Amino acid sequence: MKAADGMKAGQIGQPGRAWLVSVVVAVLMTVSSVVGLCEQSLYQDPLEVVAELRAYDLVTLVLAVPLLVGSLVMSRRGSVGAQLTWLGVLMYAIYNYAIYVFGSAFNDMLLVHTAVLPLSVAAVVLLLLNVDAAAVRGRFRPGTRTPQNLRAASA
């Protein structure tokens, strides 16, 4: 790894840490979803809640994990859009795994669910510390309605 910004060779910078934590999140989300879909007796909740949790598992396995992995790959290639997608999937993970941890009965995957939640928060913080706001701003055409433009217009 190239030494830059006062880092010694071999050190992992903040973007690298966010990437590594996100890889761990993707692996844990995959394990959680596969077990949730395959183990019929995992969820000990009312039938409606079990159906909801299994639906979350399916969406996570089919959409969220591939989007997270794809955005990680594309962000390594410098894609600003991939960084925003990466951030969005991590926010989904925070919301989703808060439901698993706080909104369902304890089960055999509790430790995995509990690990995904703070790891996702940590990855979001590390990622936000390194988002190039100017590059993101440059992705929008002048006059595009963005939260910053809306805030400026209402002031």
PDB file of C-alpha atoms in Angstrom:
ATOM      1  CA  MET A   1       0.000   0.000   0.000  1.00  0.00           C
ATOM      2  CA  LYS A   2       1.271   3.444  -0.896  1.00  0.00           C
ATOM      3  CA  ALA A   3       2.257   5.679   2.001  1.00  0.00           C
ATOM      4  CA  ALA A   4       0.309   8.932   1.916  1.00  0.00           C
ATOM      5  CA  ASP A   5      -1.066  11.590   4.218  1.00  0.00           C
ATOM      6  CA  GLY A   6       1.513  10.880   6.904  1.00  0.00           C
ATOM      7  CA  MET A   7       0.750   7.153   7.023  1.00  0.00           C
ATOM      8  CA  LYS A   8       3.500   4.604   7.104  1.00  0.00           C
ATOM      9  CA  ALA A   9       3.662   1.945   4.403  1.00  0.00           C
ATOM     10  CA  GLY A  10       1.449  -0.996   5.318  1.00  0.00           C
ATOM     11  CA  GLN A  11      -1.000   1.038   7.409  1.00  0.00           C
ATOM     12  CA  ILE A  12      -4.651   0.934   6.466  1.00  0.00           C
ATOM     13  CA  GLY A  13      -6.268   4.350   6.041  1.00  0.00           C
ATOM     14  CA  GLN A  14      -9.844   5.238   6.980  1.00  0.00           C
ATOM     15  CA  PRO A  15     -11.332   4.277   3.562  1.00  0.00           C
ATOM     16  CA  GLY A  16      -9.551   0.929   3.798  1.00  0.00           C
ATOM     17  CA  ARG A  17     -10.948   0.361   7.278  1.00  0.00           C
ATOM     18  CA  ALA A  18     -14.492   1.158   6.127  1.00  0.00           C
ATOM     19  CA  TRP A  19     -13.990  -1.273   3.246  1.00  0.00           C
ATOM     20  CA  LEU A  20     -12.713  -4.063   5.520  1.00  0.00           C
ATOM     21  CA  VAL A  21     -15.485  -3.573   8.072  1.00  0.00           C
ATOM     22  CA  SER A  22     -18.023  -3.589   5.232  1.00  0.00           C
ATOM     23  CA  VAL A  23     -16.650  -6.888   3.920  1.00  0.00           C
ATOM     24  CA  VAL A  24     -17.165  -8.389   7.380  1.00  0.00           C
ATOM     25  CA  VAL A  25     -20.709  -6.939   7.408  1.00  0.00           C
ATOM     26  CA  ALA A  26     -21.422  -8.529   4.002  1.00  0.00           C
ATOM     27  CA  VAL A  27     -20.197 -11.930   5.198  1.00  0.00           C
ATOM     28  CA  LEU A  28     -22.228 -11.759   8.413  1.00  0.00           C
ATOM     29  CA  MET A  29     -25.339 -10.588   6.538  1.00  0.00           C
ATOM     30  CA  THR A  30     -24.972 -13.537   4.169  1.00  0.00           C
ATOM     31  CA  VAL A  31     -24.582 -16.039   7.005  1.00  0.00           C
ATOM     32  CA  SER A  32     -27.516 -14.532   8.889  1.00  0.00           C
ATOM     33  CA  SER A  33     -29.791 -14.583   5.850  1.00  0.00           C
ATOM     34  CA  VAL A  34     -28.906 -18.115   4.768  1.00  0.00           C
ATOM     35  CA  VAL A  35     -29.474 -19.476   8.270  1.00  0.00           C
ATOM     36  CA  GLY A  36     -32.688 -17.462   8.614  1.00  0.00           C
ATOM     37  CA  LEU A  37     -34.048 -18.888   5.370  1.00  0.00           C
ATOM     38  CA  CYS A  38     -32.875 -22.478   5.881  1.00  0.00           C
ATOM     39  CA  GLU A  39     -33.460 -23.055   9.593  1.00  0.00           C
ATOM     40  CA  GLN A  40     -37.222 -23.328  10.015  1.00  0.00           C
ATOM     41  CA  SER A  41     -37.148 -23.183  13.810  1.00  0.00           C
ATOM     42  CA  LEU A  42     -34.786 -20.190  14.132  1.00  0.00           C
ATOM     43  CA  TYR A  43     -37.352 -17.470  14.706  1.00  0.00           C
ATOM     44  CA  GLN A  44     -39.531 -17.965  17.798  1.00  0.00           C
ATOM     45  CA  ASP A  45     -41.916 -15.100  17.102  1.00  0.00           C
ATOM     46  CA  PRO A  46     -45.584 -14.898  16.027  1.00  0.00           C
ATOM     47  CA  LEU A  47     -46.159 -16.153  12.470  1.00  0.00           C
ATOM     48  CA  GLU A  48     -46.523 -12.627  11.066  1.00  0.00           C
ATOM     49  CA  VAL A  49     -43.168 -11.590  12.531  1.00  0.00           C
ATOM     50  CA  VAL A  50     -41.502 -14.790  11.298  1.00  0.00           C
ATOM     51  CA  ALA A  51     -42.796 -14.043   7.782  1.00  0.00           C
ATOM     52  CA  GLU A  52     -41.438 -10.504   8.041  1.00  0.00           C
ATOM     53  CA  LEU A  53     -38.008 -11.658   9.252  1.00  0.00           C
ATOM     54  CA  ARG A  54     -37.780 -14.283   6.505  1.00  0.00           C
ATOM     55  CA  ALA A  55     -38.713 -11.617   3.937  1.00  0.00           C
ATOM     56  CA  TYR A  56     -35.903  -9.425   5.308  1.00  0.00           C
ATOM     57  CA  ASP A  57     -33.552 -12.392   5.006  1.00  0.00           C
ATOM     58  CA  LEU A  58     -34.559 -12.915   1.374  1.00  0.00           C
ATOM     59  CA  VAL A  59     -34.208  -9.234   0.456  1.00  0.00           C
ATOM     60  CA  THR A  60     -30.855  -9.076   2.226  1.00  0.00           C
ATOM     61  CA  LEU A  61     -29.547 -12.165   0.448  1.00  0.00           C
ATOM     62  CA  VAL A  62     -30.887 -11.318  -3.023  1.00  0.00           C
ATOM     63  CA  LEU A  63     -30.503  -7.521  -3.089  1.00  0.00           C
ATOM     64  CA  ALA A  64     -28.566  -5.998  -0.190  1.00  0.00           C
ATOM     65  CA  VAL A  65     -25.504  -8.262  -0.112  1.00  0.00           C
ATOM     66  CA  PRO A  66     -24.946  -8.186  -3.908  1.00  0.00           C
ATOM     67  CA  LEU A  67     -25.409  -4.386  -3.888  1.00  0.00           C
ATOM     68  CA  LEU A  68     -22.958  -4.052  -1.002  1.00  0.00           C
ATOM     69  CA  VAL A  69     -20.340  -6.278  -2.645  1.00  0.00           C
ATOM     70  CA  GLY A  70     -20.793  -4.562  -6.019  1.00  0.00           C
ATOM     71  CA  SER A  71     -20.528  -1.113  -4.488  1.00  0.00           C
ATOM     72  CA  LEU A  72     -17.382  -2.151  -2.603  1.00  0.00           C
ATOM     73  CA  VAL A  73     -15.782  -3.354  -5.840  1.00  0.00           C
ATOM     74  CA  MET A  74     -16.820  -0.269  -7.804  1.00  0.00           C
ATOM     75  CA  SER A  75     -15.774   2.130  -5.048  1.00  0.00           C
ATOM     76  CA  ARG A  76     -12.270   0.652  -5.203  1.00  0.00           C
ATOM     77  CA  ARG A  77     -12.311   1.753  -8.852  1.00  0.00           C
ATOM     78  CA  GLY A  78     -13.183   5.297  -7.829  1.00  0.00           C
ATOM     79  CA  SER A  79     -16.932   5.390  -8.468  1.00  0.00           C
ATOM     80  CA  VAL A  80     -18.643   8.136  -6.485  1.00  0.00           C
ATOM     81  CA  GLY A  81     -22.047   6.573  -7.163  1.00  0.00           C
ATOM     82  CA  ALA A  82     -20.782   3.293  -5.729  1.00  0.00           C
ATOM     83  CA  GLN A  83     -19.774   5.074  -2.526  1.00  0.00           C
ATOM     84  CA  LEU A  84     -23.294   6.467  -2.182  1.00  0.00           C
ATOM     85  CA  THR A  85     -24.769   3.016  -2.855  1.00  0.00           C
ATOM     86  CA  TRP A  86     -22.364   1.524  -0.311  1.00  0.00           C
ATOM     87  CA  LEU A  87     -23.537   4.095   2.242  1.00  0.00           C
ATOM     88  CA  GLY A  88     -27.191   3.376   1.470  1.00  0.00           C
ATOM     89  CA  VAL A  89     -26.797  -0.391   1.888  1.00  0.00           C
ATOM     90  CA  LEU A  90     -25.035   0.110   5.212  1.00  0.00           C
ATOM     91  CA  MET A  91     -27.914   2.320   6.357  1.00  0.00           C
ATOM     92  CA  TYR A  92     -30.304  -0.468   5.309  1.00  0.00           C
ATOM     93  CA  ALA A  93     -28.229  -2.896   7.412  1.00  0.00           C
ATOM     94  CA  ILE A  94     -28.449  -0.611  10.453  1.00  0.00           C
ATOM     95  CA  TYR A  95     -32.227  -0.325  10.157  1.00  0.00           C
ATOM     96  CA  ASN A  96     -32.752  -3.989   9.347  1.00  0.00           C
ATOM     97  CA  TYR A  97     -30.513  -5.437  12.044  1.00  0.00           C
ATOM     98  CA  ALA A  98     -31.933  -3.066  14.673  1.00  0.00           C
ATOM     99  CA  ILE A  99     -35.232  -4.850  13.991  1.00  0.00           C
ATOM    100  CA  TYR A 100     -33.578  -8.261  14.396  1.00  0.00           C
ATOM    101  CA  VAL A 101     -31.853  -7.230  17.637  1.00  0.00           C
ATOM    102  CA  PHE A 102     -34.583  -5.175  19.307  1.00  0.00           C
ATOM    103  CA  GLY A 103     -37.774  -6.343  17.612  1.00  0.00           C
ATOM    104  CA  SER A 104     -37.628 -10.118  17.643  1.00  0.00           C
ATOM    105  CA  ALA A 105     -37.236 -12.893  20.190  1.00  0.00           C
ATOM    106  CA  PHE A 106     -33.728 -14.026  21.067  1.00  0.00           C
ATOM    107  CA  ASN A 107     -32.521 -16.820  18.808  1.00  0.00           C
ATOM    108  CA  ASP A 108     -29.367 -18.683  17.833  1.00  0.00           C
ATOM    109  CA  MET A 109     -28.308 -15.867  15.475  1.00  0.00           C
ATOM    110  CA  LEU A 110     -28.534 -13.123  18.107  1.00  0.00           C
ATOM    111  CA  LEU A 111     -24.758 -12.682  18.327  1.00  0.00           C
ATOM    112  CA  VAL A 112     -24.458 -12.410  14.548  1.00  0.00           C
ATOM    113  CA  HIS A 113     -27.326  -9.912  14.390  1.00  0.00           C
ATOM    114  CA  THR A 114     -25.812  -7.983  17.289  1.00  0.00           C
ATOM    115  CA  ALA A 115     -22.421  -7.893  15.549  1.00  0.00           C
ATOM    116  CA  VAL A 116     -23.814  -6.601  12.248  1.00  0.00           C
ATOM    117  CA  LEU A 117     -25.483  -3.607  13.899  1.00  0.00           C
ATOM    118  CA  PRO A 118     -22.438  -1.848  15.440  1.00  0.00           C
ATOM    119  CA  LEU A 119     -20.152  -2.931  12.603  1.00  0.00           C
ATOM    120  CA  SER A 120     -22.524  -1.259  10.137  1.00  0.00           C
ATOM    121  CA  VAL A 121     -22.555   1.902  12.243  1.00  0.00           C
ATOM    122  CA  ALA A 122     -18.756   1.881  12.393  1.00  0.00           C
ATOM    123  CA  ALA A 123     -18.507   1.402   8.629  1.00  0.00           C
ATOM    124  CA  VAL A 124     -20.919   4.313   8.042  1.00  0.00           C
ATOM    125  CA  VAL A 125     -18.877   6.592  10.302  1.00  0.00           C
ATOM    126  CA  LEU A 126     -15.589   5.594   8.661  1.00  0.00           C
ATOM    127  CA  LEU A 127     -17.097   6.002   5.210  1.00  0.00           C
ATOM    128  CA  LEU A 128     -18.639   9.407   5.955  1.00  0.00           C
ATOM    129  CA  LEU A 129     -15.309  10.658   7.242  1.00  0.00           C
ATOM    130  CA  ASN A 130     -13.870  10.008   3.792  1.00  0.00           C
ATOM    131  CA  VAL A 131     -16.632  10.879   1.345  1.00  0.00           C
ATOM    132  CA  ASP A 132     -15.409  13.507  -1.091  1.00  0.00           C
ATOM    133  CA  ALA A 133     -18.289  16.003  -0.907  1.00  0.00           C
ATOM    134  CA  ALA A 134     -16.950  17.983  -3.867  1.00  0.00           C
ATOM    135  CA  ALA A 135     -16.937  14.846  -6.032  1.00  0.00           C
ATOM    136  CA  VAL A 136     -20.495  14.034  -4.970  1.00  0.00           C
ATOM    137  CA  ARG A 137     -21.597  17.611  -5.672  1.00  0.00           C
ATOM    138  CA  GLY A 138     -19.932  17.392  -9.080  1.00  0.00           C
ATOM    139  CA  ARG A 139     -22.129  14.421  -9.997  1.00  0.00           C
ATOM    140  CA  PHE A 140     -25.233  16.654 -10.028  1.00  0.00           C
ATOM    141  CA  ARG A 141     -26.127  19.059 -12.822  1.00  0.00           C
ATOM    142  CA  PRO A 142     -26.351  22.726 -11.827  1.00  0.00           C
ATOM    143  CA  GLY A 143     -29.883  23.502 -10.667  1.00  0.00           C
ATOM    144  CA  THR A 144     -30.598  19.916  -9.597  1.00  0.00           C
ATOM    145  CA  ARG A 145     -32.740  19.854  -6.488  1.00  0.00           C
ATOM    146  CA  THR A 146     -30.529  18.521  -3.726  1.00  0.00           C
ATOM    147  CA  PRO A 147     -30.984  18.889   0.045  1.00  0.00           C
ATOM    148  CA  GLN A 148     -28.296  21.578   0.126  1.00  0.00           C
ATOM    149  CA  ASN A 149     -29.957  23.550  -2.689  1.00  0.00           C
ATOM    150  CA  LEU A 150     -33.366  23.230  -1.033  1.00  0.00           C
ATOM    151  CA  ARG A 151     -31.954  24.437   2.282  1.00  0.00           C
ATOM    152  CA  ALA A 152     -30.294  27.427   0.590  1.00  0.00           C
ATOM    153  CA  ALA A 153     -33.504  28.307  -1.250  1.00  0.00           C
ATOM    154  CA  SER A 154     -35.572  28.285   1.932  1.00  0.00           C
ATOM    155  CA  ALA A 155     -33.156  30.525   3.854  1.00  0.00           C
TER     156      ALA A 155
END
